DNA sequence: GAAGAATGTTAGATCGATCTAATTGAAATG
DNA sequence: CATTTCAATTAGATCGATCTAACATTCTTC
């Protein structure tokens, strides 16, 4: 049998000439094996810098582009994270995302954002897709209670998850969120310090963990300050200016109207302020109003709104750090990271 | 040589039992070939529904998870888009992103977001990474002039690009953005209609395409209305409240102060309003102020701000539609899609 | 009933990087 | 000098889906 020196001429694709340069091509050009070239792209210390330089030069010369897809298949890993958010258009999440980017960006991780539009089915569809994409980890801002199932799917697929802002009971994921309890204590203490004794609370929808925590925080802070909580001063409302406004109107039109109103968040506080204007009251004068979140508008209103600030950027950074840690050490204990809020005292109180 | 009936027993990985179920497993379970199973996952019409159902059942039974990475390698394609933004924390981009999600979400495309933090080097690093990831297409909100190079890299890699908001000359990418020219005409017409004759313009940084367009729009609209443009009434400023405020102070303290001021955008208009308050003037009374963008705050200020609204959500949707079209038809002509702004007349004018 | 079309299915090669285990040659050791 | 150790390199298998080209069957059609 004659050795036909059959060189398996690298098949150039199609007519287009649009072949991608592979590690094989680089290796041939540099006079090394593909294995060596592979070690070079990954900056392995097994390769002496002599060889390293030569191979890098070949890459440059040929216009080599690393093929992530191939690497992903082989290693059964990706350097991609998933971020599942209820509503991207909410500026809070935008800032959160920037915190995450900030922490992950340089670490060669890319982030896939997906919007569930507050729907659990949508969320589950997105999560299956993230699993198919084999993301290295995921941030999750749960849509509702039953997203527990979705979360399980992720964990079962071996994908570490960090919950943000909304906590889910009985779930073994990490969590990063604000200390709602403390936030409310700050507000109550602040108002009590200003001499307010008759404080009302307009809370958010009770199904959310943050609603519950803030509500409980309010009650316990009132108790600490030896202040009475009248049942008539406790209200729940949807998270919208309009809803809060109608709640506030009822409170304000009473004979014994409260001297201060704490709201679940800033948006609702704006509703309350509008209600006051309607009643001919000046927020911060006859009745104090305070909110929660410190969204950008809160400094712009007249009067400006006293509120509690939770640093979304910071939460994003912490969540990212935690997720990256879990990724590099899968056996790492799940953390529950609580971020301290800060009181921003302004004119409305 | 005895045939050892060596069945290459499917290698179950590691001790963990954490093997992934592959199409081979599904095929074996359903009693078909891998090829058939593959056609089934992709809902090919070549497969009769009888077989389809059986294979699907096997997938269900085995807990099969589609491996995107493998498909990506084989097909040399991904169903991933890249979105490169200068600053995610800007709420405008958040809304834009939600528009994009809205349009792409159901089409099985996922979007990778990346923040360039307004840096061109960062941008170029991100773009190489997107190319390595082999994204099917990309949205790009250019950081500056020299991002032209980055854009070329994408186009050279055969990745269709849609520019958003900021246009780059001499570049063959699609573009979606507002009609800045028309927007300014609307503002000028509006003010002229109210009887203003002495109108000042505080523009943005001249390097940006939108700055130039709005500036030119202003000039041409003034001409159309037969209004004189005083040089002293033309100013440029950085995009910040403070910068615009100091520009406005100079304008307002003049003997012949203008009766109306048009600002490059809303943020700067707020600065101008603050300057007026400082001078003891009421915006909308002695002097009118108008902005551009219609950011959420503009309805909240007192007085509320007259402005021109560009629908970010809509721009996102259009950009996504255009990108998807380019992806499915690479030879499609590049579009330049200009979105009509709308005038929002409020109290400040 | 033979030729052709249509339908359903499949074997085997393939995408491009990574990993394992092995090989080489040189240096170090006894 | 024989043996071990080490650094540098590499051949070949592998990840899991997709694609090409073919193979069986069954169904038409004249």
PDB file of N, CA and C (backbone and C1' of nucleotides) in Angstrom, chain A residues 20 23 34 38 42 64 66 74, chain C residues 13-20:
ATOM      1  N   UNK A  20     -14.554  30.253   8.520  1.00  0.00           N
ATOM      2  CA  UNK A  20     -14.007  30.797   9.751  1.00  0.00           C
ATOM      3  C   UNK A  20     -12.643  30.176  10.005  1.00  0.00           C
ATOM      4  N   UNK A  23      -8.767  26.938  15.221  1.00  0.00           N
ATOM      5  CA  UNK A  23      -7.510  26.699  15.919  1.00  0.00           C
ATOM      6  C   UNK A  23      -6.581  25.835  15.071  1.00  0.00           C
ATOM      7  N   UNK A  34      -2.835  21.649  17.364  1.00  0.00           N
ATOM      8  CA  UNK A  34      -4.058  22.320  17.805  1.00  0.00           C
ATOM      9  C   UNK A  34      -4.097  22.415  19.331  1.00  0.00           C
ATOM     10  N   UNK A  38      -4.678  25.686  21.467  1.00  0.00           N
ATOM     11  CA  UNK A  38      -5.784  25.783  22.415  1.00  0.00           C
ATOM     12  C   UNK A  38      -5.290  26.281  23.764  1.00  0.00           C
ATOM     13  N   UNK A  42      -6.079  30.128  25.854  1.00  0.00           N
ATOM     14  CA  UNK A  42      -6.542  30.199  27.238  1.00  0.00           C
ATOM     15  C   UNK A  42      -5.444  30.684  28.172  1.00  0.00           C
ATOM     16  N   UNK A  64      -7.990  35.210  13.538  1.00  0.00           N
ATOM     17  CA  UNK A  64      -8.700  34.161  14.264  1.00  0.00           C
ATOM     18  C   UNK A  64      -9.743  34.723  15.215  1.00  0.00           C
ATOM     19  N   UNK A  66     -12.206  33.428  18.312  1.00  0.00           N
ATOM     20  CA  UNK A  66     -12.512  32.347  19.242  1.00  0.00           C
ATOM     21  C   UNK A  66     -13.963  31.928  19.080  1.00  0.00           C
ATOM     22  N   UNK A  74     -17.972  21.664  24.427  1.00  0.00           N
ATOM     23  CA  UNK A  74     -16.968  20.759  24.962  1.00  0.00           C
ATOM     24  C   UNK A  74     -16.908  20.793  26.485  1.00  0.00           C
TER      25      UNK A  74
ATOM     26  P    DA C  13     -18.327   8.185   8.711  1.00  0.00           P
ATOM     27  O5'  DA C  13     -18.161   9.710   8.274  1.00  0.00           O
ATOM     28  C5'  DA C  13     -18.775  10.153   7.055  1.00  0.00           C
ATOM     29  C4'  DA C  13     -19.019  11.644   7.117  1.00  0.00           C
ATOM     30  C3'  DA C  13     -17.857  12.455   7.696  1.00  0.00           C
ATOM     31  O3'  DA C  13     -17.730  13.628   6.926  1.00  0.00           O
ATOM     32  C1'  DA C  13     -19.817  12.869   8.935  1.00  0.00           C
ATOM     33  P    DT C  14     -16.507  14.599   7.166  1.00  0.00           P
ATOM     34  O5'  DT C  14     -17.159  15.722   8.077  1.00  0.00           O
ATOM     35  C5'  DT C  14     -18.331  16.415   7.610  1.00  0.00           C
ATOM     36  C4'  DT C  14     -18.817  17.341   8.689  1.00  0.00           C
ATOM     37  C3'  DT C  14     -17.706  18.049   9.481  1.00  0.00           C
ATOM     38  O3'  DT C  14     -17.733  19.419   9.141  1.00  0.00           O
ATOM     39  C1'  DT C  14     -19.470  17.270  10.891  1.00  0.00           C
ATOM     40  P    DC C  15     -16.451  20.313   9.327  1.00  0.00           P
ATOM     41  O5'  DC C  15     -16.962  21.335  10.427  1.00  0.00           O
ATOM     42  C5'  DC C  15     -18.103  22.152  10.185  1.00  0.00           C
ATOM     43  C4'  DC C  15     -18.610  22.694  11.510  1.00  0.00           C
ATOM     44  C3'  DC C  15     -17.484  23.167  12.411  1.00  0.00           C
ATOM     45  O3'  DC C  15     -17.324  24.579  12.259  1.00  0.00           O
ATOM     46  C1'  DC C  15     -19.093  21.835  13.605  1.00  0.00           C
ATOM     47  P    DG C  16     -15.828  25.126  11.954  1.00  0.00           P
ATOM     48  O5'  DG C  16     -15.181  25.161  13.406  1.00  0.00           O
ATOM     49  C5'  DG C  16     -15.739  26.021  14.375  1.00  0.00           C
ATOM     50  C4'  DG C  16     -15.160  25.692  15.723  1.00  0.00           C
ATOM     51  C3'  DG C  16     -13.629  25.726  15.793  1.00  0.00           C
ATOM     52  O3'  DG C  16     -13.281  26.329  17.013  1.00  0.00           O
ATOM     53  C1'  DG C  16     -14.394  23.686  16.594  1.00  0.00           C
ATOM     54  P    DA C  17     -11.849  26.927  17.260  1.00  0.00           P
ATOM     55  O5'  DA C  17     -11.585  26.515  18.765  1.00  0.00           O
ATOM     56  C5'  DA C  17     -12.414  27.073  19.755  1.00  0.00           C
ATOM     57  C4'  DA C  17     -12.740  26.037  20.815  1.00  0.00           C
ATOM     58  C3'  DA C  17     -11.572  25.738  21.753  1.00  0.00           C
ATOM     59  O3'  DA C  17     -11.992  25.983  23.078  1.00  0.00           O
ATOM     60  C1'  DA C  17     -12.548  23.730  20.915  1.00  0.00           C
ATOM     61  P    DT C  18     -10.969  25.973  24.276  1.00  0.00           P
ATOM     62  O5'  DT C  18     -11.123  24.480  24.783  1.00  0.00           O
ATOM     63  C5'  DT C  18     -12.349  24.103  25.374  1.00  0.00           C
ATOM     64  C4'  DT C  18     -12.238  22.697  25.904  1.00  0.00           C
ATOM     65  C3'  DT C  18     -11.068  22.466  26.852  1.00  0.00           C
ATOM     66  O3'  DT C  18     -11.547  21.609  27.861  1.00  0.00           O
ATOM     67  C1'  DT C  18     -10.958  20.923  25.115  1.00  0.00           C
ATOM     68  P    DC C  19     -10.846  21.650  29.282  1.00  0.00           P
ATOM     69  O5'  DC C  19     -10.729  20.085  29.558  1.00  0.00           O
ATOM     70  C5'  DC C  19     -11.694  19.213  28.983  1.00  0.00           C
ATOM     71  C4'  DC C  19     -11.121  17.798  28.894  1.00  0.00           C
ATOM     72  C3'  DC C  19      -9.983  17.528  29.873  1.00  0.00           C
ATOM     73  O3'  DC C  19     -10.214  16.285  30.484  1.00  0.00           O
ATOM     74  C1'  DC C  19      -9.299  17.016  27.653  1.00  0.00           C
ATOM     75  P    DT C  20      -9.366  15.883  31.763  1.00  0.00           P
ATOM     76  O5'  DT C  20      -8.905  14.407  31.392  1.00  0.00           O
ATOM     77  C5'  DT C  20      -9.684  13.641  30.468  1.00  0.00           C
ATOM     78  C4'  DT C  20      -8.810  12.592  29.825  1.00  0.00           C
ATOM     79  C3'  DT C  20      -7.667  12.084  30.716  1.00  0.00           C
ATOM     80  O3'  DT C  20      -7.677  10.669  30.685  1.00  0.00           O
ATOM     81  C1'  DT C  20      -6.799  12.822  28.628  1.00  0.00           C
TER      82       DT C  20
END
